[in-house]
Short mmCIF file of C-alpha atoms and ligand atoms in Angstrom, two decimals:
data_model
loop_
_atom_site.label_atom_id
_atom_site.label_comp_id
_atom_site.label_asym_id
_atom_site.label_seq_id
_atom_site.Cartn_x
_atom_site.Cartn_y
_atom_site.Cartn_z
CA MET Q 1 53.29 55.79 66.86
CA ARG Q 2 56.09 58.22 66.21
CA GLN Q 3 56.81 56.54 62.89
CA HIS Q 4 53.17 56.90 62.00
CA HIS Q 5 53.26 60.58 62.86
CA ARG Q 6 56.32 61.12 60.69
CA THR Q 7 54.79 59.27 57.78
CA LEU Q 8 51.74 61.49 57.98
CA ARG Q 9 53.92 64.58 57.99
CA LEU Q 10 55.81 63.35 54.97
CA LEU Q 11 52.60 62.57 53.12
CA GLY Q 12 51.28 65.99 54.00
CA SER Q 13 54.37 67.60 52.56
CA LEU Q 14 54.12 65.59 49.38
CA LEU Q 15 50.51 66.60 48.93
CA LEU Q 16 51.46 70.23 49.46
CA VAL Q 17 54.08 69.98 46.76
CA ALA Q 18 51.68 68.28 44.41
CA ALA Q 19 49.07 70.96 45.03
CA GLY Q 20 51.68 73.67 44.72
CA ALA Q 21 53.58 75.26 41.92
CA GLY Q 22 53.27 72.22 39.70
CA VAL Q 23 56.82 72.86 38.54
CA THR Q 24 58.07 69.97 40.64
CA ALA Q 25 56.23 67.27 38.74
CA ALA Q 26 59.36 66.10 36.94
CA ALA Q 27 61.52 65.92 40.08
CA PRO Q 28 61.67 62.67 42.06
CA ALA Q 29 58.92 62.89 44.69
CA ARG Q 30 61.16 62.11 47.66
CA ALA Q 31 63.68 64.81 46.89
CA ALA Q 32 60.93 67.31 46.17
CA ALA Q 33 59.22 67.12 49.56
CA PRO Q 34 60.14 70.35 51.29
CA THR Q 35 61.17 70.27 54.93
CA PRO Q 36 58.11 70.90 57.13
CA LEU Q 37 58.25 74.36 58.69
CA ASP Q 38 58.52 72.95 62.20
CA ARG Q 39 61.50 70.70 61.39
CA VAL Q 40 63.98 73.36 62.48
CA VAL Q 41 66.47 73.61 65.37
CA PRO Q 42 65.91 75.56 67.57
CA ALA Q 43 62.15 74.94 67.41
CA PRO Q 44 60.33 78.10 66.26
CA ALA Q 45 57.86 79.74 68.63
CA ALA Q 46 54.87 79.42 66.30
CA VAL Q 47 54.39 77.66 62.98
CA HIS Q 48 51.36 77.91 60.67
CA PRO Q 49 51.91 75.59 57.72
CA GLY Q 50 49.79 75.89 54.61
CA GLY Q 51 49.67 76.95 51.01
CA SER Q 52 51.98 76.12 48.19
CA PRO Q 53 55.75 76.07 48.60
CA TYR Q 54 58.18 78.73 47.48
CA ARG Q 55 60.84 77.72 44.99
CA ILE Q 56 64.23 79.35 44.48
CA THR Q 57 65.07 79.33 40.78
CA ARG Q 58 67.66 80.65 38.38
CA GLY Q 59 65.66 83.87 38.13
CA THR Q 60 65.26 84.52 41.87
CA HIS Q 61 66.26 87.93 43.19
CA ILE Q 62 66.97 88.78 46.80
CA ARG Q 63 65.08 91.99 47.48
CA VAL Q 64 66.22 94.10 50.37
CA ASP Q 65 64.73 97.33 51.60
CA GLY Q 66 66.94 100.41 51.31
CA SER Q 67 68.86 99.86 54.57
CA ARG Q 68 72.52 98.91 54.64
CA GLU Q 69 71.85 96.33 57.34
CA ALA Q 70 69.22 94.47 55.33
CA ARG Q 71 71.53 94.53 52.32
CA ARG Q 72 74.28 92.99 54.41
CA VAL Q 73 72.00 90.14 55.48
CA GLY Q 74 70.93 89.79 51.85
CA GLU Q 75 74.55 89.47 50.72
CA TYR Q 76 75.19 86.89 53.44
CA LEU Q 77 72.21 84.88 52.21
CA ALA Q 78 73.33 85.15 48.60
CA ASP Q 79 76.85 83.97 49.54
CA LEU Q 80 75.27 81.01 51.30
CA LEU Q 81 73.04 80.02 48.39
CA ARG Q 82 75.13 80.73 45.30
CA PRO Q 83 77.70 77.89 45.44
CA SER Q 84 75.18 75.04 45.75
CA THR Q 85 72.36 76.46 43.64
CA GLY Q 86 74.67 77.84 40.98
CA TYR Q 87 72.25 80.77 40.61
CA ARG Q 88 73.24 84.45 40.40
CA LEU Q 89 70.74 85.60 43.02
CA PRO Q 90 71.30 89.34 42.66
CA VAL Q 91 70.72 91.39 45.80
CA THR Q 92 68.68 94.45 44.90
CA ALA Q 93 66.61 97.16 46.50
CA HIS Q 94 64.31 97.31 43.47
CA GLY Q 95 61.41 95.27 42.17
CA ASP Q 96 59.16 92.78 43.84
CA GLY Q 97 58.87 89.00 44.06
CA GLY Q 98 61.52 86.53 45.10
CA ILE Q 99 63.15 86.42 48.50
CA ARG Q 100 62.34 89.61 50.39
CA LEU Q 101 64.18 90.82 53.49
CA ARG Q 102 62.43 93.60 55.32
CA LEU Q 103 63.31 95.61 58.39
CA THR Q 104 59.94 96.50 59.85
CA LYS Q 105 59.50 98.21 63.18
CA GLY Q 106 57.64 96.24 65.80
CA VAL Q 107 58.10 92.69 64.49
CA SER Q 108 58.80 90.19 67.29
CA GLY Q 109 61.19 92.03 69.64
CA PRO Q 110 64.92 92.62 69.35
CA GLU Q 111 65.86 89.29 67.73
CA GLY Q 112 62.59 87.86 66.43
CA TYR Q 113 61.44 87.54 62.84
CA ARG Q 114 58.55 86.41 60.73
CA LEU Q 115 58.91 84.18 57.71
CA ASP Q 116 56.15 83.93 55.11
CA SER Q 117 56.48 81.38 52.37
CA SER Q 118 54.14 81.02 49.46
CA HIS Q 119 54.14 80.37 45.74
CA ARG Q 120 54.99 84.02 44.94
CA HIS Q 121 57.30 85.18 47.73
CA LEU Q 122 59.54 84.17 50.53
CA THR Q 123 59.48 87.10 52.92
CA ILE Q 124 61.47 87.49 56.11
CA SER Q 125 60.57 90.53 58.18
CA ALA Q 126 62.14 91.57 61.44
CA GLY Q 127 62.43 94.56 63.71
CA SER Q 128 66.23 94.34 63.72
CA PRO Q 129 69.09 93.12 61.52
CA ALA Q 130 69.72 90.33 64.07
CA GLY Q 131 66.13 89.16 63.61
CA LEU Q 132 66.53 89.14 59.83
CA PHE Q 133 69.73 87.17 60.23
CA HIS Q 134 68.06 84.58 62.46
CA GLY Q 135 65.23 84.33 59.94
CA VAL Q 136 67.80 83.59 57.26
CA GLN Q 137 69.14 80.72 59.40
CA THR Q 138 65.62 79.29 59.55
CA LEU Q 139 65.29 79.60 55.78
CA ARG Q 140 68.62 77.82 55.44
CA GLN Q 141 67.40 74.86 57.49
CA LEU Q 142 64.19 74.68 55.48
CA LEU Q 143 66.23 74.09 52.33
CA PRO Q 144 67.74 70.65 51.63
CA PRO Q 145 71.06 69.87 53.39
CA ALA Q 146 72.81 69.92 50.00
CA VAL Q 147 72.40 73.70 50.06
CA GLU Q 148 75.41 73.72 52.39
CA LYS Q 149 77.74 72.21 49.79
CA ASP Q 150 80.26 74.32 47.93
CA SER Q 151 79.62 72.83 44.51
CA VAL Q 152 76.51 73.02 42.32
CA GLN Q 153 73.76 70.61 43.39
CA PRO Q 154 70.61 69.57 41.51
CA GLY Q 155 67.95 70.98 43.85
CA PRO Q 156 65.00 71.60 43.63
CA TRP Q 157 65.16 74.40 46.20
CA LEU Q 158 61.73 74.37 47.76
CA VAL Q 159 60.55 75.97 50.97
CA ALA Q 160 57.28 74.67 52.42
CA GLY Q 161 54.36 77.11 52.38
CA GLY Q 162 53.17 78.85 55.51
CA THR Q 163 54.26 81.25 58.21
CA ILE Q 164 56.71 81.13 61.10
CA GLU Q 165 56.58 83.69 63.88
CA ASP Q 166 59.60 83.38 66.04
CA ALA Q 167 61.47 85.10 68.86
CA PRO Q 168 63.92 83.86 71.50
CA ARG Q 169 63.07 82.86 75.04
CA TYR Q 170 66.37 84.28 76.36
CA GLY Q 171 68.61 87.17 75.41
CA TRP Q 172 71.81 85.27 76.32
CA ARG Q 173 72.51 82.25 74.15
CA GLY Q 174 76.20 81.74 74.48
CA ALA Q 175 79.03 79.42 73.69
CA MET Q 176 82.46 79.59 75.27
CA LEU Q 177 85.74 78.61 73.68
CA ASP Q 178 88.73 78.08 75.95
CA VAL Q 179 91.59 79.25 73.73
CA ALA Q 180 93.96 79.21 76.71
CA ARG Q 181 94.48 75.49 77.41
CA HIS Q 182 95.03 74.88 73.72
CA PHE Q 183 95.32 77.85 71.45
CA LEU Q 184 92.87 78.01 68.56
CA THR Q 185 93.67 80.11 65.49
CA VAL Q 186 91.52 82.96 64.17
CA GLU Q 187 90.35 80.66 61.37
CA GLU Q 188 89.32 77.96 63.86
CA VAL Q 189 87.40 80.48 65.93
CA LYS Q 190 85.65 81.82 62.83
CA ARG Q 191 84.67 78.29 61.85
CA TYR Q 192 83.00 77.86 65.24
CA VAL Q 193 81.27 81.23 64.88
CA ASP Q 194 79.68 79.95 61.68
CA ARG Q 195 78.47 76.82 63.46
CA LEU Q 196 76.99 79.00 66.20
CA ALA Q 197 75.23 81.29 63.74
CA LEU Q 198 73.35 78.36 62.21
CA TYR Q 199 71.68 77.79 65.59
CA LYS Q 200 70.99 81.43 66.47
CA PHE Q 201 73.55 81.82 69.25
CA ASN Q 202 74.31 85.44 70.07
CA LYS Q 203 77.34 85.40 72.43
CA LEU Q 204 80.84 84.09 71.85
CA HIS Q 205 82.65 83.97 75.18
CA LEU Q 206 86.42 83.70 74.73
CA HIS Q 207 88.38 82.38 77.70
CA LEU Q 208 91.54 84.34 76.88
CA SER Q 209 93.81 83.57 79.81
CA ASP Q 210 94.54 80.71 82.15
CA ASP Q 211 97.41 78.99 83.90
CA GLN Q 212 98.69 77.47 80.67
CA GLY Q 213 98.54 80.50 78.42
CA TRP Q 214 97.79 84.18 77.89
CA ARG Q 215 96.22 84.63 74.45
CA ILE Q 216 95.72 88.34 73.79
CA ALA Q 217 98.24 91.12 73.20
CA VAL Q 218 98.32 93.78 75.92
CA ASP Q 219 100.58 96.68 74.92
CA SER Q 220 101.31 97.83 78.46
CA TRP Q 221 102.33 94.31 79.56
CA PRO Q 222 103.85 92.80 76.41
CA ARG Q 223 105.33 89.69 78.02
CA LEU Q 224 101.84 88.38 78.76
CA ALA Q 225 101.33 87.33 75.16
CA ALA Q 226 104.96 87.11 74.06
CA TYR Q 227 106.05 84.82 76.89
CA GLY Q 228 102.84 83.84 78.70
CA GLY Q 229 101.32 82.81 75.38
CA SER Q 230 104.28 80.74 74.24
CA THR Q 231 103.01 77.33 75.30
CA GLU Q 232 99.85 75.34 76.11
CA VAL Q 233 98.67 72.10 77.70
CA GLY Q 234 101.09 69.36 76.70
CA GLY Q 235 103.89 71.82 75.92
CA GLY Q 236 102.95 72.74 72.33
CA PRO Q 237 103.81 76.15 70.91
CA GLY Q 238 100.61 77.90 72.08
CA GLY Q 239 99.99 81.29 70.50
CA SER Q 240 98.14 84.53 71.05
CA TYR Q 241 96.05 87.02 69.11
CA THR Q 242 97.43 90.37 68.08
CA LYS Q 243 95.00 93.20 68.66
CA ALA Q 244 94.26 93.23 64.93
CA GLN Q 245 93.45 89.52 65.02
CA TYR Q 246 91.18 89.91 68.02
CA ARG Q 247 89.41 92.79 66.26
CA GLU Q 248 88.98 90.54 63.24
CA ILE Q 249 87.29 87.90 65.42
CA VAL Q 250 85.04 90.59 66.89
CA ARG Q 251 84.18 91.88 63.41
CA TYR Q 252 83.46 88.41 62.06
CA ALA Q 253 81.32 87.50 65.06
CA ALA Q 254 79.41 90.77 64.70
CA SER Q 255 78.77 89.98 61.04
CA ARG Q 256 77.00 86.85 62.35
CA HIS Q 257 75.26 88.85 65.08
CA LEU Q 258 77.29 87.44 67.95
CA GLU Q 259 78.76 89.60 70.69
CA VAL Q 260 82.28 88.63 71.78
CA VAL Q 261 82.55 88.40 75.58
CA PRO Q 262 86.25 88.41 76.49
CA GLU Q 263 87.29 86.71 79.71
CA ILE Q 264 90.39 87.42 81.73
CA ASP Q 265 90.19 84.91 84.56
CA MET Q 266 91.29 86.21 87.98
CA PRO Q 267 92.48 86.10 90.75
CA GLY Q 268 93.06 82.35 90.16
CA HIS Q 269 93.89 80.71 86.83
CA THR Q 270 96.60 83.34 86.41
CA HIS Q 271 99.79 81.30 86.31
CA ALA Q 272 100.72 82.40 82.77
CA ALA Q 273 100.63 86.06 83.90
CA LEU Q 274 102.56 85.28 87.08
CA ALA Q 275 105.20 83.47 85.01
CA SER Q 276 105.48 86.49 82.71
CA TYR Q 277 106.00 89.18 85.37
CA ALA Q 278 107.90 88.56 88.61
CA GLU Q 279 106.39 91.66 90.27
CA LEU Q 280 102.90 90.17 90.14
CA ASN Q 281 103.95 87.42 92.55
CA CYS Q 282 103.74 88.02 96.31
CA ASP Q 283 107.31 86.74 96.68
CA GLY Q 284 108.56 88.65 93.63
CA VAL Q 285 109.74 85.47 91.90
CA ALA Q 286 108.33 84.40 88.53
CA PRO Q 287 107.60 80.67 88.35
CA PRO Q 288 108.28 78.69 85.17
CA LEU Q 289 105.51 78.25 82.58
CA TYR Q 290 102.97 75.49 83.24
CA THR Q 291 101.66 72.94 80.75
CA GLY Q 292 99.71 70.50 82.94
CA THR Q 293 95.98 70.41 83.68
CA GLU Q 294 95.71 70.98 87.43
CA VAL Q 295 93.48 73.83 88.58
CA GLY Q 296 93.30 76.08 91.63
CA PHE Q 297 97.00 76.61 92.37
CA SER Q 298 97.64 80.17 91.18
CA SER Q 299 96.58 83.56 92.51
CA LEU Q 300 97.31 87.19 91.78
CA CYS Q 301 98.80 88.91 94.82
CA VAL Q 302 95.82 90.62 96.41
CA ASP Q 303 97.95 92.80 98.74
CA LYS Q 304 100.15 94.37 96.08
CA GLU Q 305 99.13 97.65 94.45
CA VAL Q 306 100.79 96.61 91.20
CA THR Q 307 98.13 93.91 90.91
CA TYR Q 308 95.45 96.57 90.47
CA ASP Q 309 97.58 98.59 88.04
CA PHE Q 310 97.91 95.39 86.05
CA VAL Q 311 94.17 94.69 86.15
CA ASP Q 312 93.39 98.30 85.23
CA ASP Q 313 95.71 98.19 82.21
CA VAL Q 314 94.47 94.83 80.99
CA VAL Q 315 90.79 95.69 81.41
CA ARG Q 316 91.27 99.11 79.78
CA GLU Q 317 92.98 97.67 76.72
CA ILE Q 318 90.57 94.79 76.27
CA ALA Q 319 87.52 96.96 76.88
CA ALA Q 320 88.79 99.34 74.20
CA LEU Q 321 88.99 96.47 71.70
CA THR Q 322 85.56 95.12 72.55
CA PRO Q 323 82.37 96.80 71.34
CA GLY Q 324 80.12 94.44 73.35
CA ARG Q 325 78.76 95.38 76.76
CA HIS Q 326 80.22 92.54 78.79
CA LEU Q 327 83.62 91.71 80.23
CA HIS Q 328 84.11 88.42 82.06
CA ILE Q 329 86.50 88.42 85.01
CA GLY Q 330 86.42 84.70 85.79
CA GLY Q 331 86.60 84.31 89.55
CA ASP Q 332 86.32 80.50 89.58
CA GLU Q 333 88.43 78.10 91.61
CA ALA Q 334 90.43 80.73 93.49
CA HIS Q 335 91.54 78.00 95.88
CA SER Q 336 94.85 79.73 96.55
CA THR Q 337 93.18 82.97 97.59
CA SER Q 338 91.60 83.27 101.04
CA HIS Q 339 87.90 84.10 101.13
CA ALA Q 340 88.59 87.51 102.65
CA ASP Q 341 91.16 88.29 99.95
CA TYR Q 342 88.79 87.09 97.24
CA VAL Q 343 86.08 89.45 98.45
CA ARG Q 344 88.55 92.33 98.69
CA PHE Q 345 89.91 91.61 95.23
CA MET Q 346 86.45 91.54 93.64
CA ASP Q 347 85.51 94.75 95.48
CA ARG Q 348 88.42 96.49 93.78
CA VAL Q 349 88.26 94.85 90.37
CA GLN Q 350 84.55 95.15 89.58
CA PRO Q 351 84.63 98.99 89.67
CA ILE Q 352 87.53 98.90 87.19
CA VAL Q 353 85.32 97.02 84.75
CA ALA Q 354 82.57 99.61 85.25
CA LYS Q 355 85.08 102.45 84.84
CA TYR Q 356 85.81 101.20 81.32
CA GLY Q 357 82.14 101.01 80.48
CA LYS Q 358 81.57 97.27 80.76
CA THR Q 359 79.20 95.04 82.69
CA VAL Q 360 80.82 92.40 84.90
CA VAL Q 361 80.29 88.73 84.19
CA GLY Q 362 81.88 86.16 86.51
CA TRP Q 363 81.68 82.48 87.25
CA HIS Q 364 79.13 81.88 90.01
CA GLN Q 365 81.77 81.95 92.79
CA LEU Q 366 81.46 85.71 92.35
CA THR Q 367 78.22 85.43 94.34
CA GLY Q 368 80.42 84.58 97.36
CA ALA Q 369 81.73 88.16 97.15
CA ALA Q 370 79.51 91.19 96.49
CA PRO Q 371 78.51 91.14 92.81
CA ALA Q 372 78.40 94.66 91.36
CA GLU Q 373 75.09 96.16 90.36
CA GLY Q 374 73.99 94.64 87.07
CA ALA Q 375 76.60 91.87 87.20
CA LEU Q 376 75.88 88.45 85.72
CA ALA Q 377 76.94 85.20 87.36
CA GLN Q 378 77.59 82.13 85.26
CA TYR Q 379 76.48 79.01 87.11
CA TRP Q 380 78.62 75.96 86.38
CA GLY Q 381 77.59 73.63 89.21
CA LEU Q 382 76.00 70.23 88.86
CA ASP Q 383 73.32 68.08 90.45
CA GLY Q 384 75.74 67.29 93.26
CA THR Q 385 76.60 70.91 94.07
CA SER Q 386 75.84 71.60 97.72
CA ALA Q 387 72.48 73.10 98.67
CA GLU Q 388 74.44 75.82 100.42
CA GLU Q 389 76.24 76.88 97.26
CA LYS Q 390 73.02 76.79 95.24
CA ALA Q 391 71.34 78.89 97.94
CA GLN Q 392 74.13 81.46 97.72
CA VAL Q 393 73.58 81.76 93.98
CA ALA Q 394 69.81 81.97 94.46
CA ARG Q 395 70.22 84.73 97.05
CA ALA Q 396 72.31 86.75 94.63
CA ALA Q 397 69.72 86.16 91.92
CA ARG Q 398 66.93 87.41 94.17
CA GLY Q 399 69.12 90.42 94.91
CA GLY Q 400 69.33 91.33 91.22
CA THR Q 401 72.32 89.39 89.87
CA GLY Q 402 71.39 87.87 86.52
CA LEU Q 403 72.24 84.22 85.91
CA ILE Q 404 73.67 82.50 82.90
CA LEU Q 405 73.24 78.75 83.24
CA SER Q 406 76.08 76.42 82.25
CA PRO Q 407 75.51 73.36 84.44
CA ALA Q 408 78.59 71.20 83.97
CA ASP Q 409 76.74 67.89 84.00
CA ARG Q 410 74.38 69.17 81.28
CA ILE Q 411 76.07 71.54 78.89
CA TYR Q 412 79.82 71.45 79.45
CA LEU Q 413 80.71 70.39 75.93
CA ASP Q 414 84.05 69.07 77.13
CA MET Q 415 82.40 66.26 79.09
CA LYS Q 416 82.65 62.86 77.42
CA TYR Q 417 79.39 61.46 75.99
CA THR Q 418 80.18 58.00 77.31
CA GLU Q 419 83.20 56.28 78.77
CA ASP Q 420 84.30 55.44 75.22
CA THR Q 421 84.46 59.03 74.00
CA PRO Q 422 88.07 59.52 72.84
CA LEU Q 423 88.21 63.21 73.86
CA GLY Q 424 87.03 65.21 76.83
CA LEU Q 425 86.89 65.03 80.59
CA SER Q 426 84.48 63.26 82.92
CA TRP Q 427 84.69 65.03 86.29
CA ALA Q 428 81.04 66.08 85.94
CA GLY Q 429 80.02 62.66 84.60
CA TYR Q 430 79.20 61.45 81.10
CA VAL Q 431 76.77 63.66 79.24
CA GLU Q 432 74.82 62.00 76.44
CA VAL Q 433 72.66 64.03 74.09
CA ARG Q 434 69.41 63.53 75.96
CA ARG Q 435 70.85 64.55 79.31
CA SER Q 436 72.27 67.66 77.69
CA TYR Q 437 68.91 68.68 76.20
CA ASP Q 438 66.39 67.45 78.72
CA TRP Q 439 66.16 70.12 81.42
CA ASP Q 440 64.50 73.50 81.83
CA PRO Q 441 66.69 76.57 82.44
CA GLY Q 442 63.65 78.39 83.83
CA ALA Q 443 63.15 75.86 86.63
CA TYR Q 444 66.64 74.57 87.12
CA LEU Q 445 67.88 76.21 90.33
CA PRO Q 446 65.64 76.27 93.41
CA ASP Q 447 64.36 79.62 94.69
CA VAL Q 448 65.56 81.58 91.68
CA PRO Q 449 63.01 83.93 90.12
CA ALA Q 450 62.52 83.02 86.45
CA SER Q 451 63.33 86.63 85.50
CA ALA Q 452 66.85 86.27 86.96
CA VAL Q 453 67.71 83.64 84.36
CA ARG Q 454 69.16 85.52 81.38
CA GLY Q 455 69.97 82.46 79.36
CA VAL Q 456 72.30 79.56 78.81
CA GLU Q 457 75.86 79.08 77.69
CA ALA Q 458 77.76 76.01 76.57
CA PRO Q 459 81.44 76.12 77.59
CA LEU Q 460 84.02 74.11 75.70
CA TRP Q 461 87.17 73.75 77.77
CA THR Q 462 90.14 72.58 75.79
CA GLU Q 463 92.39 70.48 78.03
CA THR Q 464 91.93 67.65 75.48
CA VAL Q 465 90.85 69.70 72.49
CA GLU Q 466 93.45 70.79 69.97
CA ASN Q 467 91.71 71.70 66.71
CA SER Q 468 88.41 72.24 64.91
CA ALA Q 469 87.80 68.53 64.39
CA HIS Q 470 87.97 68.02 68.16
CA VAL Q 471 85.73 71.03 68.74
CA ASP Q 472 83.15 69.70 66.27
CA TYR Q 473 83.10 66.22 67.73
CA LEU Q 474 82.35 67.43 71.24
CA ALA Q 475 79.98 70.23 70.19
CA PHE Q 476 77.88 68.14 67.82
CA PRO Q 477 75.25 67.00 68.49
CA ARG Q 478 74.99 68.70 71.90
CA LEU Q 479 75.42 72.32 70.84
CA PRO Q 480 72.08 72.59 68.96
CA GLY Q 481 70.31 71.37 72.11
CA VAL Q 482 71.76 74.27 74.07
CA ALA Q 483 70.60 76.59 71.31
CA GLU Q 484 67.12 75.19 71.65
CA LEU Q 485 67.10 75.59 75.44
CA GLY Q 486 68.08 79.23 74.94
CA TRP Q 487 65.77 80.07 72.07
CA SER Q 488 62.62 77.96 72.05
CA PRO Q 489 59.57 78.44 74.27
CA ALA Q 490 59.45 75.92 77.12
CA ALA Q 491 56.15 74.65 75.66
CA THR Q 492 57.98 73.23 72.62
CA HIS Q 493 60.34 71.18 74.80
CA ASP Q 494 59.92 67.52 73.94
CA TRP Q 495 62.76 65.02 73.64
CA GLU Q 496 60.90 62.67 71.27
CA ASP Q 497 60.17 65.47 68.84
CA TYR Q 498 63.59 67.05 69.30
CA ARG Q 499 65.55 63.91 68.54
CA VAL Q 500 63.79 63.60 65.18
CA ARG Q 501 64.53 67.22 64.29
CA LEU Q 502 68.11 66.77 65.48
CA ALA Q 503 68.54 63.65 63.37
CA ALA Q 504 67.57 65.66 60.30
CA GLN Q 505 70.55 67.95 60.97
CA GLY Q 506 73.01 65.09 60.44
CA PRO Q 507 73.10 65.30 56.63
CA ARG Q 508 73.55 69.07 56.92
CA TRP Q 509 76.63 68.52 59.12
CA ASP Q 510 77.92 66.00 56.59
CA ALA Q 511 77.53 68.63 53.87
CA LEU Q 512 79.32 71.20 56.04
CA GLY Q 513 82.16 68.85 56.90
CA ILE Q 514 81.27 68.67 60.60
CA GLY Q 515 82.42 65.37 62.09
CA TYR Q 516 79.92 64.60 64.86
CA TYR Q 517 79.24 61.94 67.46
CA ARG Q 518 76.59 59.57 66.11
CA SER Q 519 74.77 59.17 69.38
CA PRO Q 520 72.60 56.03 69.53
CA GLN Q 521 69.92 58.17 71.18
CA VAL Q 522 69.25 59.96 67.90
CA PRO Q 523 67.53 58.30 64.87
CA TRP Q 524 70.04 59.46 62.26
CA PRO Q 525 68.96 58.85 58.68
CA ALA Q 526 70.91 56.02 57.01
CA ALA Q 527 74.07 57.41 55.48
C1 NGO I 601 85.97 74.03 85.43
C2 NGO I 601 87.20 74.89 85.61
C3 NGO I 601 88.02 75.00 84.34
C4 NGO I 601 88.20 73.62 83.69
C5 NGO I 601 86.83 73.01 83.44
C6 NGO I 601 86.95 71.64 82.81
C7 NGO I 601 85.37 76.19 85.49
C8 NGO I 601 84.48 77.35 85.50
N1 NGO I 601 86.60 76.17 85.95
O1 NGO I 601 85.02 75.00 85.00
O2 NGO I 601 89.26 75.58 84.63
O3 NGO I 601 88.87 73.78 82.46
O4 NGO I 601 86.11 72.90 84.63
O5 NGO I 601 85.72 71.03 82.58
#
């Protein structure tokens, strides 16, 4: 049945091409069939196919309206298309025809866009630069996978005719990189940002400190990075970002319309800081650095005033480097802090975050204290999490705390796919592609009002992850599923349809050099 459906779609596309510009007659029919408008990840909100396809040619111009923002998106698109098409694709504010990028008030909310494709034009209009950018990602996926290559390819570069009207379900579509367990370089982080952009993510959460390493320069406490950043899990050399490097990550992420959400995890997961400064320890003695993978053994000293001076300095400096609204204070697995101390600590620390103009985000254990007004809690439980703990989170949600959903047995990208997966952990179970995709964030936790759910985030913890190849293997193919849960209307959710769209991404990843897990649940095209 499904095969039949796909064959019909393919036939339909071929007919459209045949009826279209006519210019494709000489090209081999198979290569010429443009990707159907609905064969995109994440699934667009509304698709109206029809009319003849648009074709990018040697003479195509990218027309932007006068704004600097639209020009920037235009330049990004041109940079994307030039290597594989070999065309000049000038970006210009003059003339008509070609690919048109338009900032138009009132189109589809803060991140939505509209894409119109026909024989004469390919127009993307949006109410914001982010919307234009997301529209460009859709256009990218409508072009053949070879468009991703960095050498000239034969084409043709056809986009199916019709209209897409699209806007995200959730405002928070995040991915987390743990750069603390194993340090990842600026280049490796940027590479991941580019992967995220392709699927319309809008938050990059950086887990900047943990027991095994402190990864960001803090001028008022220089040993944090210099000493606390000098190793990692397994005893490798670790590393840390200078302020200039962190700013460069922020700038690069912003150029792809992602907000960087920095996390300083506390009061637990602080061994690297405790090792760097004796005065932060209750007993005044600095322990040696730690390179294992245990959790829950460290705590800032809740009774010492210097602890709050430390937090104030760190939050002030990181807030000053971070244009985004959010600052994540961790709060998970504080097993070496008593409940009373945890509550007291959070009561003192959350106002510091507010003082420096940021909104608190914390792991969902924060709901065991008193979350500040406007705070967001990141839920990382699993099916087996106690009803009591889920009820605590739900109570906070009903009281106004927004939720970001990162269920560990669904979208922790560091979980192994199967027992044979060479990387990753399995404490939350094995997470194959279907399990990762097949749930509804809007109905996931009992007694939580749908409006409390602000979105989803896929964490990638790096106990076993050392480089971009490892990141790619665990993120793909699960990451696009998280994107779809965050972006697409619940009505489009359908595993059978999704797995076919996902399969079509495989050749694109090949072209981009992404080494992915070839899950048997997905009908990948023959290599
Ligand atoms: C837990 C723990 C992390 C681990 C991760 C591994 C959270 C929020 N705290 O998630 O320290 O790295 O599991 O999957």
